[in-house]
Coordinates of C-alpha atoms and ligand atoms in Angstrom, one line a residue:
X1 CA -55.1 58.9 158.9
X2 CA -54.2 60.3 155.8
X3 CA -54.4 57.6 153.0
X4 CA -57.5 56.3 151.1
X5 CA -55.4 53.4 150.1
X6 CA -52.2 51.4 150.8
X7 CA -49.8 48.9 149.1
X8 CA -48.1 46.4 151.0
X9 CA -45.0 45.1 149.2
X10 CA -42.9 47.2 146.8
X11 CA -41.6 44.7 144.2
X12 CA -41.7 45.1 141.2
X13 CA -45.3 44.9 140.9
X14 CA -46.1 46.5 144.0
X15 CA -43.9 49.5 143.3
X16 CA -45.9 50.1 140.0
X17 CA -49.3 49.8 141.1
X18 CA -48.4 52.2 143.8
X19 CA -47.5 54.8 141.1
X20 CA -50.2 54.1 139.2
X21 CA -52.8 54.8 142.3
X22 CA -50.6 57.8 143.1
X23 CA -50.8 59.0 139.5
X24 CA -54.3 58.7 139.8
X25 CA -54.9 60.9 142.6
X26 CA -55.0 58.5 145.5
X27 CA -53.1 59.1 148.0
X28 CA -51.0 55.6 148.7
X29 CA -49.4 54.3 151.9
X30 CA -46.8 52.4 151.2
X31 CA -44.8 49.8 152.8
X32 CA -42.0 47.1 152.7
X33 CA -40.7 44.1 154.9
X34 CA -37.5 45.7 154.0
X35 CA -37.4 49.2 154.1
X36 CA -35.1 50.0 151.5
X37 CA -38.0 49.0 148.7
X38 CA -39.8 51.8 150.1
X39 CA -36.9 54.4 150.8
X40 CA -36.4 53.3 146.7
X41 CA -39.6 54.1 145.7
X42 CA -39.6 57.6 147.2
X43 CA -36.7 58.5 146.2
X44 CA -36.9 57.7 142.6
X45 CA -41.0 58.3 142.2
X46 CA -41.8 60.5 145.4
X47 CA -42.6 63.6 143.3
X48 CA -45.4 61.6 141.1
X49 CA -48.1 61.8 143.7
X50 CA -48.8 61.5 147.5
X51 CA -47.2 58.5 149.1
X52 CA -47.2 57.8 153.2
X53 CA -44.3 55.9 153.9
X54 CA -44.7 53.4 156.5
X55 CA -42.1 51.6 158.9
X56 CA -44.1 49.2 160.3
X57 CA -47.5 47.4 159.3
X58 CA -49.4 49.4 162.7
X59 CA -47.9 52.4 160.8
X60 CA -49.2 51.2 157.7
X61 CA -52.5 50.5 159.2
X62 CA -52.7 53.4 161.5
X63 CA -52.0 55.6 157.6
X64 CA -54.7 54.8 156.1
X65 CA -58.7 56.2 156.4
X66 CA -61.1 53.7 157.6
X67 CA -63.0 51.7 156.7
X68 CA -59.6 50.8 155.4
X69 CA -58.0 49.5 152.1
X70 CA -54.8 47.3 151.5
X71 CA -53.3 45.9 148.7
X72 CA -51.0 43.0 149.3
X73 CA -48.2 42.6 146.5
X74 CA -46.2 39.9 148.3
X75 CA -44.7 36.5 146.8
X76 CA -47.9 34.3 146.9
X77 CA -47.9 31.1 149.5
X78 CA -46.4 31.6 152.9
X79 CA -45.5 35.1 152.4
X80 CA -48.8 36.4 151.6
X81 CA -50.3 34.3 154.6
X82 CA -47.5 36.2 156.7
X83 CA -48.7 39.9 155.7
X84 CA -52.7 39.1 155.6
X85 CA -51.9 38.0 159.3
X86 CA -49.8 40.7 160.6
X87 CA -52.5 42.8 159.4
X88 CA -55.3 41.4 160.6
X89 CA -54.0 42.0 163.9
X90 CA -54.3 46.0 163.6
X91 CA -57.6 46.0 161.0
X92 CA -61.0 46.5 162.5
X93 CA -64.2 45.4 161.1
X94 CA -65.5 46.6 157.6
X95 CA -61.5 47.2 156.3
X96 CA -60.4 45.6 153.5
X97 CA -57.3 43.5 152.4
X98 CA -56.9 42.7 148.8
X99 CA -54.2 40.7 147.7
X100 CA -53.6 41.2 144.3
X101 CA -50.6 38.4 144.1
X102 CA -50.6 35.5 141.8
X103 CA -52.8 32.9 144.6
X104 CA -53.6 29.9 144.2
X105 CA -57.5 30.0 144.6
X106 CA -58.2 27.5 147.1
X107 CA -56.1 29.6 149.5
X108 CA -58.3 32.8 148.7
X109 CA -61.3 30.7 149.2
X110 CA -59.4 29.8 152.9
X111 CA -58.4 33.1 153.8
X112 CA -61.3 34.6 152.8
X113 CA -63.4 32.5 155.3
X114 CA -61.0 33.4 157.9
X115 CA -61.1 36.8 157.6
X116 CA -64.8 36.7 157.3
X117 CA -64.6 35.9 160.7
X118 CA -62.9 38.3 161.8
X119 CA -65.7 40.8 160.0
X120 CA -62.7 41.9 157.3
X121 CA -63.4 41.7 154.1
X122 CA -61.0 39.8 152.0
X123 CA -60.4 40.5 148.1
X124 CA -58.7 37.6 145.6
X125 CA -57.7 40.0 142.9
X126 CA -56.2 38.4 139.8
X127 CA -53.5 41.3 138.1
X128 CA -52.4 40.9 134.7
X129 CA -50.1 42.8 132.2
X130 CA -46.5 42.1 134.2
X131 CA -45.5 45.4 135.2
X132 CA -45.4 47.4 132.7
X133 CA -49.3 46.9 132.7
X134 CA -49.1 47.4 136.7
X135 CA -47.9 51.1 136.2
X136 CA -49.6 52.0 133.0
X137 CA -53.0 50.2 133.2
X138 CA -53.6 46.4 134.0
X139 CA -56.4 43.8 133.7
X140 CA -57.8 43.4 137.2
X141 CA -60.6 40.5 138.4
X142 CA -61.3 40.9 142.2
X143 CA -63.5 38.4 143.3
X144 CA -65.2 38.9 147.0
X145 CA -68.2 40.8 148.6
X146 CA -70.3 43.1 146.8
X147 CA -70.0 45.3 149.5
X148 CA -66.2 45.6 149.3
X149 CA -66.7 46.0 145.5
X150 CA -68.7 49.1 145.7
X151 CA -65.7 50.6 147.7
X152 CA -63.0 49.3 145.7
X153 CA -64.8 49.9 142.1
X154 CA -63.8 53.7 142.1
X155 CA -59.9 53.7 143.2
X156 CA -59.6 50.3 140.5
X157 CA -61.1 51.9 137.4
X158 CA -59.0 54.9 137.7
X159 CA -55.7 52.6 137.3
X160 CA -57.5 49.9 135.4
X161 CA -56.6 49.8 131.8
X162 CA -59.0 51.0 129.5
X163 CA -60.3 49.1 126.5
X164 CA -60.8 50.8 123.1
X165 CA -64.0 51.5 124.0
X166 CA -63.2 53.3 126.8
X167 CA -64.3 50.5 129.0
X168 CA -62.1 49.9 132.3
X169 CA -60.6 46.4 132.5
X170 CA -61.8 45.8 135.6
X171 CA -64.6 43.8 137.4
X172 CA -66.6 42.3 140.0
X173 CA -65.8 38.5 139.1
X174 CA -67.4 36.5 141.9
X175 CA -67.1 36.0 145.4
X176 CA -63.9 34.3 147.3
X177 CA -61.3 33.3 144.7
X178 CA -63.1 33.7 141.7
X179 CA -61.2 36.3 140.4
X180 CA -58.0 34.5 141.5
X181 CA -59.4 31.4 138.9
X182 CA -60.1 33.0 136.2
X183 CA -56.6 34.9 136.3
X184 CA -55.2 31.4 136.4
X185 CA -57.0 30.5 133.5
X186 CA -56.2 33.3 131.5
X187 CA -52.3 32.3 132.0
X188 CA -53.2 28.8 131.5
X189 CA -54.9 30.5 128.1
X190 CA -51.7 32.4 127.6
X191 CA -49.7 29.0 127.7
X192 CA -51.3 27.5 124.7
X193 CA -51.4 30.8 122.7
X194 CA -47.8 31.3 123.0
X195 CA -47.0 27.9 122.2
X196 CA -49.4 28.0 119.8
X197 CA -47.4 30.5 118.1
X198 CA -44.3 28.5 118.8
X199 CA -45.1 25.7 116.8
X200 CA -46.1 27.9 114.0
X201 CA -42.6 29.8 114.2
X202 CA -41.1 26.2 114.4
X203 CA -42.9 24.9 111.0
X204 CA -41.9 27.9 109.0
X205 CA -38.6 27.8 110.7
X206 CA -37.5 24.1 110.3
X207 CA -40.5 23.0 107.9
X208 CA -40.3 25.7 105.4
X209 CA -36.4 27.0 105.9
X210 CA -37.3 30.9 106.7
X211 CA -35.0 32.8 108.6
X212 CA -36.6 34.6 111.9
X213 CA -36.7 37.8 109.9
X214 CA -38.9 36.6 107.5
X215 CA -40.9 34.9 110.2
X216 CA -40.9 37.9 111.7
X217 CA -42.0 39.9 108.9
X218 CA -44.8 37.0 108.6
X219 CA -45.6 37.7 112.0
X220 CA -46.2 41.6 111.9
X221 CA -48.5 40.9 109.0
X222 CA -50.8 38.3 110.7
X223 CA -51.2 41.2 113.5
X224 CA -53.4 42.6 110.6
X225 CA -55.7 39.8 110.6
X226 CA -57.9 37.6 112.9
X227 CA -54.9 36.9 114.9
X228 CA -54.5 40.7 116.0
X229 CA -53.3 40.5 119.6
X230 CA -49.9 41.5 121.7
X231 CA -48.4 38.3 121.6
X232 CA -48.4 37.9 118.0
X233 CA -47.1 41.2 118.0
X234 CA -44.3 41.1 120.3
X235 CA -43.5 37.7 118.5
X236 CA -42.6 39.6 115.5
X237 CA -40.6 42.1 117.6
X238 CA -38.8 38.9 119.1
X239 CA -37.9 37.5 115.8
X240 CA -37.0 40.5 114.4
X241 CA -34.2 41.3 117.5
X242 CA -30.6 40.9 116.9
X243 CA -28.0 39.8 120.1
X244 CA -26.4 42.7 121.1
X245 CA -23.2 40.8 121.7
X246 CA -23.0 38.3 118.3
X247 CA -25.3 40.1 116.3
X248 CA -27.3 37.0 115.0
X249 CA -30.9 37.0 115.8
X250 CA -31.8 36.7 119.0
X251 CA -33.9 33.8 118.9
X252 CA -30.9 32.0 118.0
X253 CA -28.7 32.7 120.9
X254 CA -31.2 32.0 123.2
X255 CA -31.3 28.8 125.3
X256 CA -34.9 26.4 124.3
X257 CA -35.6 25.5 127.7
X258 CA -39.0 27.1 128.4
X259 CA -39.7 28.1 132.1
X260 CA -43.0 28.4 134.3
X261 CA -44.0 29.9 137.4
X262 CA -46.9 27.2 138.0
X263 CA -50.2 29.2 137.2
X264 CA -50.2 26.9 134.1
X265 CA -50.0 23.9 135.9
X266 CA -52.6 25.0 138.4
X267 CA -55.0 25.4 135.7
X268 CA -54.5 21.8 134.2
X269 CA -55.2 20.1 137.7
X270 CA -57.6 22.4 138.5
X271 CA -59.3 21.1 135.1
X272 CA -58.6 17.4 136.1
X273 CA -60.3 17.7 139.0
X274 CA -63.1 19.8 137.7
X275 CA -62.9 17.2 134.6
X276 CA -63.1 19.6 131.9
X277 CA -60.7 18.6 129.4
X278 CA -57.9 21.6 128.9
X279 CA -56.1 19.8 125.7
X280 CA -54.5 23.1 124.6
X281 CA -53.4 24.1 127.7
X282 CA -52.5 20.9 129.1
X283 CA -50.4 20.2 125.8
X284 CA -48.5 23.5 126.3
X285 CA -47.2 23.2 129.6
X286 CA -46.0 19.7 128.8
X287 CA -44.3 21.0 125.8
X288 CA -42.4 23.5 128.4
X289 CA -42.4 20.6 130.6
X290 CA -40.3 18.4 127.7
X291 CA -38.4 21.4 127.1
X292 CA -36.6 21.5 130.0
X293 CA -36.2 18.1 130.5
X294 CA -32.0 18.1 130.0
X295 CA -31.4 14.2 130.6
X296 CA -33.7 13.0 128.2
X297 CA -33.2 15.9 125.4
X298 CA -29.4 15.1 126.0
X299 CA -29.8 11.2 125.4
X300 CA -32.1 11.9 122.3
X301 CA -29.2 13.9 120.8
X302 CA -26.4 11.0 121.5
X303 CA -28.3 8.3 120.7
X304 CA -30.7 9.4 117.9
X305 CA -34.2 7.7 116.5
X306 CA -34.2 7.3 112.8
X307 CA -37.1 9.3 111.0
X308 CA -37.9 12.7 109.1
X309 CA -35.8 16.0 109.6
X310 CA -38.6 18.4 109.5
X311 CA -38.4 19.9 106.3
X312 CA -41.7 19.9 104.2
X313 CA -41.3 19.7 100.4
X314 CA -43.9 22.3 99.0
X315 CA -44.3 20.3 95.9
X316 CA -46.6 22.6 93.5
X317 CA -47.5 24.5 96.3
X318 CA -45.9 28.0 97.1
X319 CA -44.6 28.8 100.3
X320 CA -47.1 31.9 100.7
X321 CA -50.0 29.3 100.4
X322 CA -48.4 27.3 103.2
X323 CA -48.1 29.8 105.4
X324 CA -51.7 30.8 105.0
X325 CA -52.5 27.3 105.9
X326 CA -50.7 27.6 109.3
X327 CA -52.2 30.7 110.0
X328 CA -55.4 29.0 109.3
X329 CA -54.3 26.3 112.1
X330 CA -53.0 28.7 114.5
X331 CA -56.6 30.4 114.2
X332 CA -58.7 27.1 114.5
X333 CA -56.4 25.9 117.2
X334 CA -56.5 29.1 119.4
X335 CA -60.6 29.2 119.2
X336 CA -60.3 25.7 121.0
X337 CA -58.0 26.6 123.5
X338 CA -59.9 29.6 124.7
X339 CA -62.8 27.4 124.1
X340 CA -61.6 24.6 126.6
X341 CA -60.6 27.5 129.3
X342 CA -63.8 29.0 129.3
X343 CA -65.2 25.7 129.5
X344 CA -63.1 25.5 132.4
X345 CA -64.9 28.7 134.2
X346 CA -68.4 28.2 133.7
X347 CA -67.8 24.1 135.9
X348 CA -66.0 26.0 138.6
X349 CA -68.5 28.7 138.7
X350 CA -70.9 25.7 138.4
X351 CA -69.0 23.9 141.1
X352 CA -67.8 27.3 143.5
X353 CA -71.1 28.8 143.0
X354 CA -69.7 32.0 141.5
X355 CA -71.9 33.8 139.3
X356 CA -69.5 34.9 136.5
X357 CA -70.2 37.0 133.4
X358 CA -68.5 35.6 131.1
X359 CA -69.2 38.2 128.3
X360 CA -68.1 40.9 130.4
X361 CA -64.9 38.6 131.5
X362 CA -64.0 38.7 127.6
X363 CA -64.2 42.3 127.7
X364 CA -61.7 43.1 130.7
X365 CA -59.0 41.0 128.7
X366 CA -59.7 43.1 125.7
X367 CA -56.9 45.3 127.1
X368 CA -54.1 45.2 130.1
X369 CA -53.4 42.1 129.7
X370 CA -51.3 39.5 128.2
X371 CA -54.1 37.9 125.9
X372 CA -55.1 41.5 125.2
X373 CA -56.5 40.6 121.4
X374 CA -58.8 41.8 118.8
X375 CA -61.2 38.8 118.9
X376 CA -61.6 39.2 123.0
X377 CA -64.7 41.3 121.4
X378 CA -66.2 38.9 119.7
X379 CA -66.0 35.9 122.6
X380 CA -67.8 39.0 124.4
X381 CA -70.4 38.8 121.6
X382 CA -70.9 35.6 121.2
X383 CA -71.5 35.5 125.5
X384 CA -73.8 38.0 125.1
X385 CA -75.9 36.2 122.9
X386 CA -76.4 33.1 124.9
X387 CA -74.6 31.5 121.7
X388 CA -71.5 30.3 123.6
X389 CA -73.7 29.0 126.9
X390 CA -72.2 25.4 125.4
X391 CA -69.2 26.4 124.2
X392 CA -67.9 29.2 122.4
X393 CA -67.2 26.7 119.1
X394 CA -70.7 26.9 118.8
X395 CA -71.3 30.9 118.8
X396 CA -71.7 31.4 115.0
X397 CA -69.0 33.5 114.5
X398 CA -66.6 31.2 115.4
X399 CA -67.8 28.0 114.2
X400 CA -67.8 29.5 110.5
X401 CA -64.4 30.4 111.3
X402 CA -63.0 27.0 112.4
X403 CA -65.2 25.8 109.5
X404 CA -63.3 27.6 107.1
X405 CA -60.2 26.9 108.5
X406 CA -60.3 23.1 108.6
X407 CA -59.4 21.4 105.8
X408 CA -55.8 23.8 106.1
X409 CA -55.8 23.0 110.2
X410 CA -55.9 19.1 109.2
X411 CA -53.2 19.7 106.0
X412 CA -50.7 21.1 108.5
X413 CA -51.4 18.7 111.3
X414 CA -50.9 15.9 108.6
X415 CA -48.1 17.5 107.6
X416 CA -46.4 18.0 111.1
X417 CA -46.5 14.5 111.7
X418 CA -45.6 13.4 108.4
X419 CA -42.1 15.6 108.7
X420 CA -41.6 15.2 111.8
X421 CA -42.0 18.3 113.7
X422 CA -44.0 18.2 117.0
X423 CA -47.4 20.5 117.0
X424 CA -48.9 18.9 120.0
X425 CA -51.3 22.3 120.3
X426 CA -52.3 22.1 117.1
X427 CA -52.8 18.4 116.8
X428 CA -54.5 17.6 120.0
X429 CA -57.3 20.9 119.3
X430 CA -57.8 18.7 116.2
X431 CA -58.1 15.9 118.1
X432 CA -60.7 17.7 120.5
X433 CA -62.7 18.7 117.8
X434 CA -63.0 16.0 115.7
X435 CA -63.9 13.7 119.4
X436 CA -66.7 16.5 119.7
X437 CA -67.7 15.9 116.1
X438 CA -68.2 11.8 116.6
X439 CA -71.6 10.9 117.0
X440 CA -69.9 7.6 118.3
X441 CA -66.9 7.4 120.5
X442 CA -64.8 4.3 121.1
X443 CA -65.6 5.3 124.9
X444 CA -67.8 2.3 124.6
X445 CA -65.0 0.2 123.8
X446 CA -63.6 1.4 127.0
X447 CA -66.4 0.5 129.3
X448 CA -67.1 -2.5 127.7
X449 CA -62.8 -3.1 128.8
X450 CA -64.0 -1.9 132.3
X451 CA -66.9 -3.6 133.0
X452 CA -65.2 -7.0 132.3
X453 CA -62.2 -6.4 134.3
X454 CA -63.5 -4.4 137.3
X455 CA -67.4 -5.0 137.1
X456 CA -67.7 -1.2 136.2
X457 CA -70.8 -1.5 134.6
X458 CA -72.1 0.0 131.6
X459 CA -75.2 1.7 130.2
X460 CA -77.1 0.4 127.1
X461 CA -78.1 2.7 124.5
X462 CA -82.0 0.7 124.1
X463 CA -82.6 0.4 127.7
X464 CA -82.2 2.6 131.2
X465 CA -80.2 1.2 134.2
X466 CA -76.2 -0.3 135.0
X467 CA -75.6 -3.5 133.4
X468 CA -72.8 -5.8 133.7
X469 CA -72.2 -9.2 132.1
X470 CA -71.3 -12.3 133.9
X471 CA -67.7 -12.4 132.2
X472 CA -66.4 -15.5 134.3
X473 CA -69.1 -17.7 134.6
X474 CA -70.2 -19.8 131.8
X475 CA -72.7 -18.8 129.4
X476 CA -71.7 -15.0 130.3
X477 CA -75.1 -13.7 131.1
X478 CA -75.8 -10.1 131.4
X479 CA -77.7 -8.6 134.5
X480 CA -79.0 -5.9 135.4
X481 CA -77.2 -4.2 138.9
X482 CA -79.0 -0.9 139.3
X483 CA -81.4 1.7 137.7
Ligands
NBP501 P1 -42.2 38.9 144.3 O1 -43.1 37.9 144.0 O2 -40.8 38.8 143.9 O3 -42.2 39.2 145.9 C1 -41.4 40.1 146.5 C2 -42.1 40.9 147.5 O4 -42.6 40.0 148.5 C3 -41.2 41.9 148.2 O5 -41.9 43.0 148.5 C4 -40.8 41.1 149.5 O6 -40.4 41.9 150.6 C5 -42.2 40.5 149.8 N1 -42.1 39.4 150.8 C6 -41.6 38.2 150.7 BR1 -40.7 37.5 149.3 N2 -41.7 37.5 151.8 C7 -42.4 38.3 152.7 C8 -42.8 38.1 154.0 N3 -42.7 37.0 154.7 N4 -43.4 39.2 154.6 C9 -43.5 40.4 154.0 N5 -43.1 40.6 152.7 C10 -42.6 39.5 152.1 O7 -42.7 40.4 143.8 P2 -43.4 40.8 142.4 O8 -42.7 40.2 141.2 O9 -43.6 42.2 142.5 O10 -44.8 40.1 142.4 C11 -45.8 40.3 143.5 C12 -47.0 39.5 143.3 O11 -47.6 39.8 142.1 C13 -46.6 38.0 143.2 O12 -47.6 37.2 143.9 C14 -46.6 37.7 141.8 O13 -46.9 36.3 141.5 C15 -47.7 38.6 141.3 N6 -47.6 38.9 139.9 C16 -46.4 39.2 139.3 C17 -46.4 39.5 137.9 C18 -45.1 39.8 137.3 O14 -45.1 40.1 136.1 N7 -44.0 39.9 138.0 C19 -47.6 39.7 137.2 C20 -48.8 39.4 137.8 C21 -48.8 39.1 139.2 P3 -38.8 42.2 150.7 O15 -38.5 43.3 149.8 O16 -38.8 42.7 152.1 O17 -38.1 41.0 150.5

């Protein structure tokens, strides 16, 4: 045995983190359903460190030192099943298999029992940052055994990417599929903040009239600001790219039918059934959802509603002001989306009994990743101080921001829907917020609707216990049914 690590699976993402451990002084085993991938990698990247090629998993397992350690970088579903199986059949107790694909939870939490069984250790690692941030340094959140997080913890921190700090975005999240949640969540998070900065782009863009260069230029400067984070970055880099083949701006030549690979949706049901409401994310995948929908965008264009074209008459107003004001929304907005999602952690760690630290989980997206952004540091902060135990709206830092963003957060919603452009991020976070705010909710309405048409019940405010009224018998009396 001559590796302290392998890699099963050399996509794209495999490939990379291979490199990345080999460039980091582990020696790698490596291996590939088809061989070619590997043959590929050798060729191209042999000379960057020590790789074991491997033919065939017992080759792969018989590579590699024991107690052993495998990374699976396979397709997730049926694929990954297929690998974890074939190499359970050659691992002995006390290995581990990680499988750092993009799995749904509830399988990790299967598999991991299974392989429990079998005395393995299994390892739901959540990697983020694409591949670029596989090779160079991503955002990893394994969730399983302490004991097989003591092993892993040294060969992960050398590849892990580092924060400014120097920290390494990497950590222990939880046991089972905890880190394989809250890497769902954080692409559920990145769902709203890119569409969040969609529907930004589309108010200066059809609202105010501003070509993508100057949205772009708009963009660079925000990255100066609150907002200071890779996706408002490479948005400016986006709107500030011409088509090779027309020469207009890219943005333009581009087809607006958004695609998704389901880690979005998976947070959104997960957050049904958890019943944490997810507005911002929920709103953004249906806004890629409505995006794609052909038929009805088609039918839409042939046989058009009356109403508002979009553009937004400035009045005294100067355009600068304006775009301060969305910026304003686009801040309030994105506190409540990452808000809702880490709303959306604490019930499942409530619910999956992980034990989660959420202010270190803000740090290990400080870098790496695709949500990578300044203010990661101060949802650490605000963790740390017990002040977002709630919710992070609460933590003072950020309620004085969404504070002094409000009164432009509500201008622009107002203004969306006056015009007629959709902002259903921004609008439903307002919504969110101001349902929070109520110190009444028409909710009673509701059960008041519910008790008299299915005997729901309802709760009094004077008194304890389940009442219902007698809605079909005359004189209508109210009873009490339970305590
Ligand atoms: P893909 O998701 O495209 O999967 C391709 C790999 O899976 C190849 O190595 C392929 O082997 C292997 N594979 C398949 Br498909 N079926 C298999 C089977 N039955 N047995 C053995 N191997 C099988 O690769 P990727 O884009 O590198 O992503 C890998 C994982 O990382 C995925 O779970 C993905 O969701 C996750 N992820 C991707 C990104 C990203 O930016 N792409 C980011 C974060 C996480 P073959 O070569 O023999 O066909």
């Amino acid at each position: 045995a001559e590796a302290n690590v392998g890699v099963v699976g050399l996509a794209a993402m495999g490939a990379s983190l291979a490199r990345n451990l080999a460039r980091h002084g582990n020696r790698v085993a490596v291996y590939n359903r088809h061989y070619s991938r590997t043959e590929h990698l050798l060729d191209d990247y042999g000379d960057e460190g020590e790789f074991y090629p491997a033919k065939t998993v017992k080759e792969f397992v018989d590579l590699l030192e024991r107690p052993r350690t495998a990374i699976i970088m396979v397709k997730a579903g049926a694929a990954t099943d297929a690998v974890i199986d074939e190499l359970a059949e050659y691992m002995e107790p006390g290995d581990i298999i990680v499988d750092g694909g993009n799995s749904y939870f509830k399988d990790t939490i299967r598999r991991e029992k299974e392989l429990r069984a079998k005395g393995l250790h299994f390892v739901g690692m959540g990697v983020s940052g694409g591949e670029e941030g596989a090779l160079l340094g991503p955002s990893m959140m394994p969730g399983g055994s302490d004991a097989s997080w003591e092993r892993l913890k040294p060969i992960l921190e050398s590849i892990a990417a580092k924060a400014d700090d120097g920290e390494p975005c990497v950590m222990h999240v939880g046991e089972n599929g905890a880190g394989h949640f809250v890497k769902m969540v954080h692409n559920g998070i990145e769902y709203a903040d890119m569409q969040l900065i969609a529907e930004s782009y589309d108010i200066m863009r059809r609202g105010l009239g501003m070509t993508p260069d100057e949205i772009g230029d708009v963009f660079a400067r925000w990255n100066g600001t609150d907002l200071d984070s890779y996706l408002i970055e490479i948005t400016a880099e986006v709107l500030h790219k011409k088509d090779p083949q027309t020469g207009k701006p890219l943005v333009d030549v581009i087809l607006d039918h958004a695609g998704m690979k389901g880690t979005g949706t998976w947070t959104v049901q997960t957050a049904l059934e958890l019943g944490v409401p997810v507005t911002g994310i929920a709103e953004a995948v249906f806004a890629r959802g409505l995006s794609d929908q052909t038929a009805l965008r088609d039918k839409a264009q042939a046989d058009p509603f009356e109403g508002p074209d979009g553009h937004i008459e400035l009045g005294v107003e100067t355009r600068e002001a304006f775009i301060e004001r969305i910026r304003q929304a686009l801040y309030a907005s994105k506190i409540v989306a990452y808000a809702q999602g880490f709303n959306e952690i604490s019930r499942a760690a409530e619910t999956y009994g992980w034990d989660i630290d959420m202010a270190h989980l803000a740090r290990i997206w400080r870098a790496g990743c695709i949500i990578r952004a300044k203010f990661l540091d101060r949802i650490s902060e605000a963790f740390e101080d017990g002040a977002a135990d709630v919710s992070l709206l609460f933590a003072p830092y950020f309620k004085q921001g969404i504070e002094a963003s409000e009164s432009d957060w509500r201008h622009v919603v107002a203004t969306t829907a006056e015009v007629g452009l959709p902002a259903p991020v921004f609008s439903s976070s307002l919504a969110y917020f101001d349902g929070l705010r109520a110190r009444r909710l028409p909710a009673a309405l509701i059960q008041g609707q519910r008790d008299l048409f299915g005997a729901h019940t309802y709760r009094r405010v004077d008194q304890p216990g389940a009442w219902h009224i007698l809605w079909a018998e005359p004189g209508q009396r109210e009873v009490r049914m339970a305590d």
